[in-house]
């Protein structure tokens, strides 16, 4: 049965897009609420906004009985091409955001002549292969999600793959936040020690000024 034949199926893209619209609104509110707005909030908002065309165009390009026909729309039609472009753009955008912002795995070394990108130095797992594998699985499962819209892939397989991808995302997202908080706590402790030392030195100096030598 086609999605268009299901009662109230026309409301499906509106319902599906609600979480993305909520996150889009949150990002915009965070951006305008900051005293010194950071562009990362707007970029994150753009990431969620790019999901909306994928949802609505994808609703009209789901395969029927073959991998070539999509509710009367063939792969050569403009609607299908727009969906494919928006899906690839959104997946690439989200993939890059995972690596750079959520996982914090990519660092840049800029010099006067060149800029190199590398894996960050501080890693919880000692073997870098864990991170390389996570990046590969993340990208592959995102491509699988696009491919499942074109070819006949069982929905359960797609759902299980998405659950696995999200769990991997959670692990490395947690690692990144843990490292950030560790550095923040270390900096706070150093600042407190420095302040305590400075206060102690000032007190000692002031007390020394009031010492009257015995004649």
mmCIF file of C-alpha atoms in Angstrom:
data_model
loop_
_atom_site.group_PDB
_atom_site.id
_atom_site.type_symbol
_atom_site.label_atom_id
_atom_site.label_comp_id
_atom_site.label_asym_id
_atom_site.label_seq_id
_atom_site.Cartn_x
_atom_site.Cartn_y
_atom_site.Cartn_z
ATOM 1 C CA UNK A 1 0.000 0.000 0.000
ATOM 2 C CA UNK A 2 1.308 3.394 -0.916
ATOM 3 C CA UNK A 3 1.729 6.112 1.681
ATOM 4 C CA UNK A 4 -0.676 8.288 -0.297
ATOM 5 C CA UNK A 5 -3.374 5.612 0.068
ATOM 6 C CA UNK A 6 -3.167 5.604 3.870
ATOM 7 C CA UNK A 7 -5.783 7.829 5.556
ATOM 8 C CA UNK A 8 -4.373 11.111 6.834
ATOM 9 C CA UNK A 9 -0.983 10.299 5.249
ATOM 10 C CA UNK A 10 -0.810 13.858 3.955
ATOM 11 C CA UNK A 11 -0.281 15.034 7.537
ATOM 12 C CA UNK A 12 2.734 12.763 8.057
ATOM 13 C CA UNK A 13 5.433 15.236 6.907
ATOM 14 C CA UNK A 14 4.001 17.958 9.147
ATOM 15 C CA UNK A 15 4.119 15.657 12.176
ATOM 16 C CA UNK A 16 7.583 14.362 11.284
ATOM 17 C CA UNK A 17 8.986 17.874 10.960
ATOM 18 C CA UNK A 18 7.797 19.026 14.418
ATOM 19 C CA UNK A 19 10.978 17.954 16.338
ATOM 20 C CA UNK A 20 13.190 19.655 13.754
ATOM 21 C CA UNK A 21 11.126 22.849 13.924
ATOM 22 C CA UNK A 22 11.382 22.826 17.723
ATOM 23 C CA UNK A 23 15.167 22.473 17.587
ATOM 24 C CA UNK A 24 15.309 25.172 14.908
ATOM 25 C CA UNK A 25 13.394 27.543 17.178
ATOM 26 C CA UNK A 26 15.646 26.688 20.139
ATOM 27 C CA UNK A 27 18.792 27.445 18.150
ATOM 28 C CA UNK A 28 17.420 30.796 16.988
ATOM 29 C CA UNK A 29 16.293 31.710 20.508
ATOM 30 C CA UNK A 30 19.734 30.814 21.885
ATOM 31 C CA UNK A 31 21.376 32.929 19.205
ATOM 32 C CA UNK A 32 19.321 36.062 19.879
ATOM 33 C CA UNK A 33 19.445 35.575 23.665
ATOM 34 C CA UNK A 34 23.239 35.768 23.763
ATOM 35 C CA UNK A 35 24.894 39.065 24.506
ATOM 36 C CA UNK A 36 27.586 38.236 21.968
ATOM 37 C CA UNK A 37 25.892 35.836 19.516
ATOM 38 C CA UNK A 38 28.012 33.028 18.133
ATOM 39 C CA UNK A 39 27.560 31.947 14.539
ATOM 40 C CA UNK A 40 27.533 28.273 15.529
ATOM 41 C CA UNK A 41 23.939 28.708 16.718
ATOM 42 C CA UNK A 42 22.865 29.935 13.295
ATOM 43 C CA UNK A 43 24.778 27.141 11.575
ATOM 44 C CA UNK A 44 23.073 24.597 13.811
ATOM 45 C CA UNK A 45 19.722 26.198 12.996
ATOM 46 C CA UNK A 46 20.519 25.852 9.298
ATOM 47 C CA UNK A 47 21.242 22.169 9.846
ATOM 48 C CA UNK A 48 17.753 21.588 11.237
ATOM 49 C CA UNK A 49 16.171 23.810 8.593
ATOM 50 C CA UNK A 50 17.787 21.718 5.861
ATOM 51 C CA UNK A 51 15.897 18.674 7.172
ATOM 52 C CA UNK A 52 12.490 20.152 6.340
ATOM 53 C CA UNK A 53 12.762 19.905 2.509
ATOM 54 C CA UNK A 54 14.005 16.322 2.862
ATOM 55 C CA UNK A 55 10.896 15.383 4.845
ATOM 56 C CA UNK A 56 8.334 17.015 2.563
ATOM 57 C CA UNK A 57 9.971 16.067 -0.724
ATOM 58 C CA UNK A 58 10.639 12.571 0.570
ATOM 59 C CA UNK A 59 6.951 12.121 1.337
ATOM 60 C CA UNK A 60 6.183 12.503 -2.371
ATOM 61 C CA UNK A 61 9.058 10.386 -3.655
ATOM 62 C CA UNK A 62 8.647 7.125 -1.759
ATOM 63 C CA UNK A 63 9.034 4.054 -3.984
ATOM 64 C CA UNK A 64 6.024 2.008 -4.970
ATOM 65 C CA UNK A 65 6.476 -1.373 -6.613
ATOM 66 C CA UNK A 66 9.863 -0.665 -8.176
ATOM 67 C CA UNK A 67 12.973 1.344 -7.433
ATOM 68 C CA UNK A 68 12.341 3.545 -10.437
ATOM 69 C CA UNK A 69 8.786 4.808 -9.807
ATOM 70 C CA UNK A 70 7.946 7.154 -6.923
ATOM 71 C CA UNK A 71 4.197 7.866 -6.705
ATOM 72 C CA UNK A 72 4.234 8.504 -10.430
ATOM 73 C CA UNK A 73 7.501 10.451 -10.167
ATOM 74 C CA UNK A 74 10.510 8.980 -11.934
ATOM 75 C CA UNK A 75 14.138 9.499 -11.008
ATOM 76 C CA UNK A 76 14.511 11.975 -13.854
ATOM 77 C CA UNK A 77 11.832 14.340 -12.555
ATOM 78 C CA UNK A 78 12.655 17.619 -10.851
ATOM 79 C CA UNK A 79 10.955 16.705 -7.562
ATOM 80 C CA UNK A 80 13.050 13.565 -7.192
ATOM 81 C CA UNK A 81 16.237 15.426 -8.085
ATOM 82 C CA UNK A 82 15.434 18.134 -5.527
ATOM 83 C CA UNK A 83 14.860 15.480 -2.875
ATOM 84 C CA UNK A 84 18.141 13.746 -3.710
ATOM 85 C CA UNK A 85 20.082 17.016 -3.573
ATOM 86 C CA UNK A 86 18.466 18.104 -0.288
ATOM 87 C CA UNK A 87 18.998 14.657 1.268
ATOM 88 C CA UNK A 88 22.690 14.555 0.341
ATOM 89 C CA UNK A 89 23.189 18.156 1.498
ATOM 90 C CA UNK A 90 21.463 17.537 4.831
ATOM 91 C CA UNK A 91 23.325 14.271 5.478
ATOM 92 C CA UNK A 92 26.701 15.809 4.619
ATOM 93 C CA UNK A 93 25.894 18.844 6.776
ATOM 94 C CA UNK A 94 24.882 16.700 9.759
ATOM 95 C CA UNK A 95 27.880 14.391 9.272
ATOM 96 C CA UNK A 96 30.308 17.323 9.328
ATOM 97 C CA UNK A 97 28.547 18.785 12.369
ATOM 98 C CA UNK A 98 28.926 15.471 14.209
ATOM 99 C CA UNK A 99 32.665 15.357 13.592
ATOM 100 C CA UNK A 100 33.502 19.006 14.207
ATOM 101 C CA UNK A 101 31.007 20.232 16.799
ATOM 102 C CA UNK A 102 29.334 17.311 18.580
ATOM 103 C CA UNK A 103 32.337 14.991 18.737
ATOM 104 C CA UNK A 104 35.048 17.640 18.460
ATOM 105 C CA UNK A 105 37.309 15.195 16.636
ATOM 106 C CA UNK A 106 38.627 17.568 13.980
ATOM 107 C CA UNK A 107 41.236 20.169 14.823
ATOM 108 C CA UNK A 108 43.038 22.544 12.498
ATOM 109 C CA UNK A 109 46.682 23.548 12.547
ATOM 110 C CA UNK A 110 46.965 26.853 10.725
ATOM 111 C CA UNK A 111 50.251 28.330 9.589
ATOM 112 C CA UNK A 112 51.081 31.256 7.350
ATOM 113 C CA UNK A 113 50.987 29.074 4.244
ATOM 114 C CA UNK A 114 48.871 25.990 4.975
ATOM 115 C CA UNK A 115 46.007 24.739 7.117
ATOM 116 C CA UNK A 116 45.984 21.095 8.156
ATOM 117 C CA UNK A 117 43.107 19.143 9.647
ATOM 118 C CA UNK A 118 43.848 16.319 12.056
ATOM 119 C CA UNK A 119 42.377 14.197 14.814
ATOM 120 C CA UNK A 120 42.427 15.982 18.164
ATOM 121 C CA UNK A 121 45.251 15.113 20.533
ATOM 122 C CA UNK A 122 43.252 14.266 23.646
ATOM 123 C CA UNK A 123 41.408 10.968 23.190
ATOM 124 C CA UNK A 124 39.740 8.818 25.822
ATOM 125 C CA UNK A 125 40.256 5.636 23.805
ATOM 126 C CA UNK A 126 43.931 4.931 23.273
ATOM 127 C CA UNK A 127 43.504 3.383 19.825
ATOM 128 C CA UNK A 128 42.596 5.945 17.099
ATOM 129 C CA UNK A 129 40.979 3.129 15.110
ATOM 130 C CA UNK A 130 37.924 3.406 17.370
ATOM 131 C CA UNK A 131 37.387 6.960 16.168
ATOM 132 C CA UNK A 132 38.086 6.130 12.534
ATOM 133 C CA UNK A 133 35.599 3.250 12.726
ATOM 134 C CA UNK A 134 32.980 5.471 14.389
ATOM 135 C CA UNK A 135 33.353 8.091 11.660
ATOM 136 C CA UNK A 136 33.054 5.428 8.958
ATOM 137 C CA UNK A 137 29.993 3.810 10.518
ATOM 138 C CA UNK A 138 28.331 7.184 11.051
ATOM 139 C CA UNK A 139 28.783 8.171 7.422
ATOM 140 C CA UNK A 140 27.806 4.750 6.074
ATOM 141 C CA UNK A 141 24.582 4.571 8.064
ATOM 142 C CA UNK A 142 23.628 8.064 6.936
ATOM 143 C CA UNK A 143 24.090 6.932 3.342
ATOM 144 C CA UNK A 144 22.035 3.830 4.108
ATOM 145 C CA UNK A 145 19.175 6.060 5.196
ATOM 146 C CA UNK A 146 19.250 7.810 1.821
ATOM 147 C CA UNK A 147 19.606 4.531 -0.047
ATOM 148 C CA UNK A 148 16.654 3.017 1.788
ATOM 149 C CA UNK A 149 14.484 5.689 0.226
ATOM 150 C CA UNK A 150 15.563 4.648 -3.256
ATOM 151 C CA UNK A 151 15.842 0.884 -2.963
ATOM 152 C CA UNK A 152 13.720 -1.667 -1.157
ATOM 153 C CA UNK A 153 15.308 -1.882 2.292
ATOM 154 C CA UNK A 154 13.172 -3.265 5.105
ATOM 155 C CA UNK A 155 12.120 -0.476 7.499
ATOM 156 C CA UNK A 156 13.229 -2.529 10.515
ATOM 157 C CA UNK A 157 16.774 -2.670 9.135
ATOM 158 C CA UNK A 158 16.771 1.092 8.668
ATOM 159 C CA UNK A 159 15.424 1.683 12.186
ATOM 160 C CA UNK A 160 17.980 -0.646 13.793
ATOM 161 C CA UNK A 161 20.789 1.017 11.835
ATOM 162 C CA UNK A 162 19.614 4.451 12.982
ATOM 163 C CA UNK A 163 19.492 3.298 16.619
ATOM 164 C CA UNK A 164 23.053 1.969 16.336
ATOM 165 C CA UNK A 165 24.230 5.221 14.745
ATOM 166 C CA UNK A 166 22.634 7.312 17.471
ATOM 167 C CA UNK A 167 24.148 5.194 20.247
ATOM 168 C CA UNK A 168 27.583 5.612 18.692
ATOM 169 C CA UNK A 169 26.893 9.342 18.483
ATOM 170 C CA UNK A 170 25.980 9.424 22.188
ATOM 171 C CA UNK A 171 29.224 7.692 23.241
ATOM 172 C CA UNK A 172 31.521 10.123 21.451
ATOM 173 C CA UNK A 173 29.366 13.120 22.278
ATOM 174 C CA UNK A 174 29.624 12.183 25.954
ATOM 175 C CA UNK A 175 33.389 11.778 25.601
ATOM 176 C CA UNK A 176 33.723 15.251 24.093
ATOM 177 C CA UNK A 177 31.647 16.856 26.852
ATOM 178 C CA UNK A 178 33.582 14.960 29.529
ATOM 179 C CA UNK A 179 36.883 16.247 28.155
ATOM 180 C CA UNK A 180 35.546 19.803 27.983
ATOM 181 C CA UNK A 181 34.353 19.690 31.584
ATOM 182 C CA UNK A 182 37.628 18.148 32.719
ATOM 183 C CA UNK A 183 39.574 21.007 31.168
ATOM 184 C CA UNK A 184 37.129 23.552 32.587
ATOM 185 C CA UNK A 185 37.441 22.137 36.112
ATOM 186 C CA UNK A 186 41.230 22.080 35.809
ATOM 187 C CA UNK A 187 41.278 25.713 34.687
ATOM 188 C CA UNK A 188 39.011 26.716 37.575
ATOM 189 C CA UNK A 189 41.250 24.943 40.085
ATOM 190 C CA UNK A 190 44.331 26.638 38.665
ATOM 191 C CA UNK A 191 42.621 30.024 38.802
ATOM 192 C CA UNK A 192 41.559 29.424 42.406
ATOM 193 C CA UNK A 193 45.080 28.407 43.388
ATOM 194 C CA UNK A 194 46.504 31.429 41.604
ATOM 195 C CA UNK A 195 44.010 33.729 43.337
ATOM 196 C CA UNK A 196 44.731 32.163 46.718
ATOM 197 C CA UNK A 197 48.471 32.504 46.153
ATOM 198 C CA UNK A 198 48.097 36.114 45.027
ATOM 199 C CA UNK A 199 45.927 36.933 48.047
ATOM 200 C CA UNK A 200 48.388 35.248 50.397
ATOM 201 C CA UNK A 201 51.311 37.119 48.855
ATOM 202 C CA UNK A 202 49.485 40.439 49.122
ATOM 203 C CA UNK A 203 48.588 39.803 52.757
ATOM 204 C CA UNK A 204 52.162 38.869 53.599
ATOM 205 C CA UNK A 205 53.468 41.998 51.893
ATOM 206 C CA UNK A 206 50.985 44.244 53.686
ATOM 207 C CA UNK A 207 51.838 42.704 57.042
ATOM 208 C CA UNK A 208 55.526 43.209 56.376
ATOM 209 C CA UNK A 209 54.948 46.933 55.905
ATOM 210 C CA UNK A 210 53.707 47.244 59.466
ATOM 211 C CA UNK A 211 56.627 45.424 61.070
ATOM 212 C CA UNK A 212 58.673 47.918 63.085
ATOM 213 C CA UNK A 213 62.247 46.786 63.634
ATOM 214 C CA UNK A 214 63.432 46.778 67.244
ATOM 215 C CA UNK A 215 66.181 49.242 68.034
#
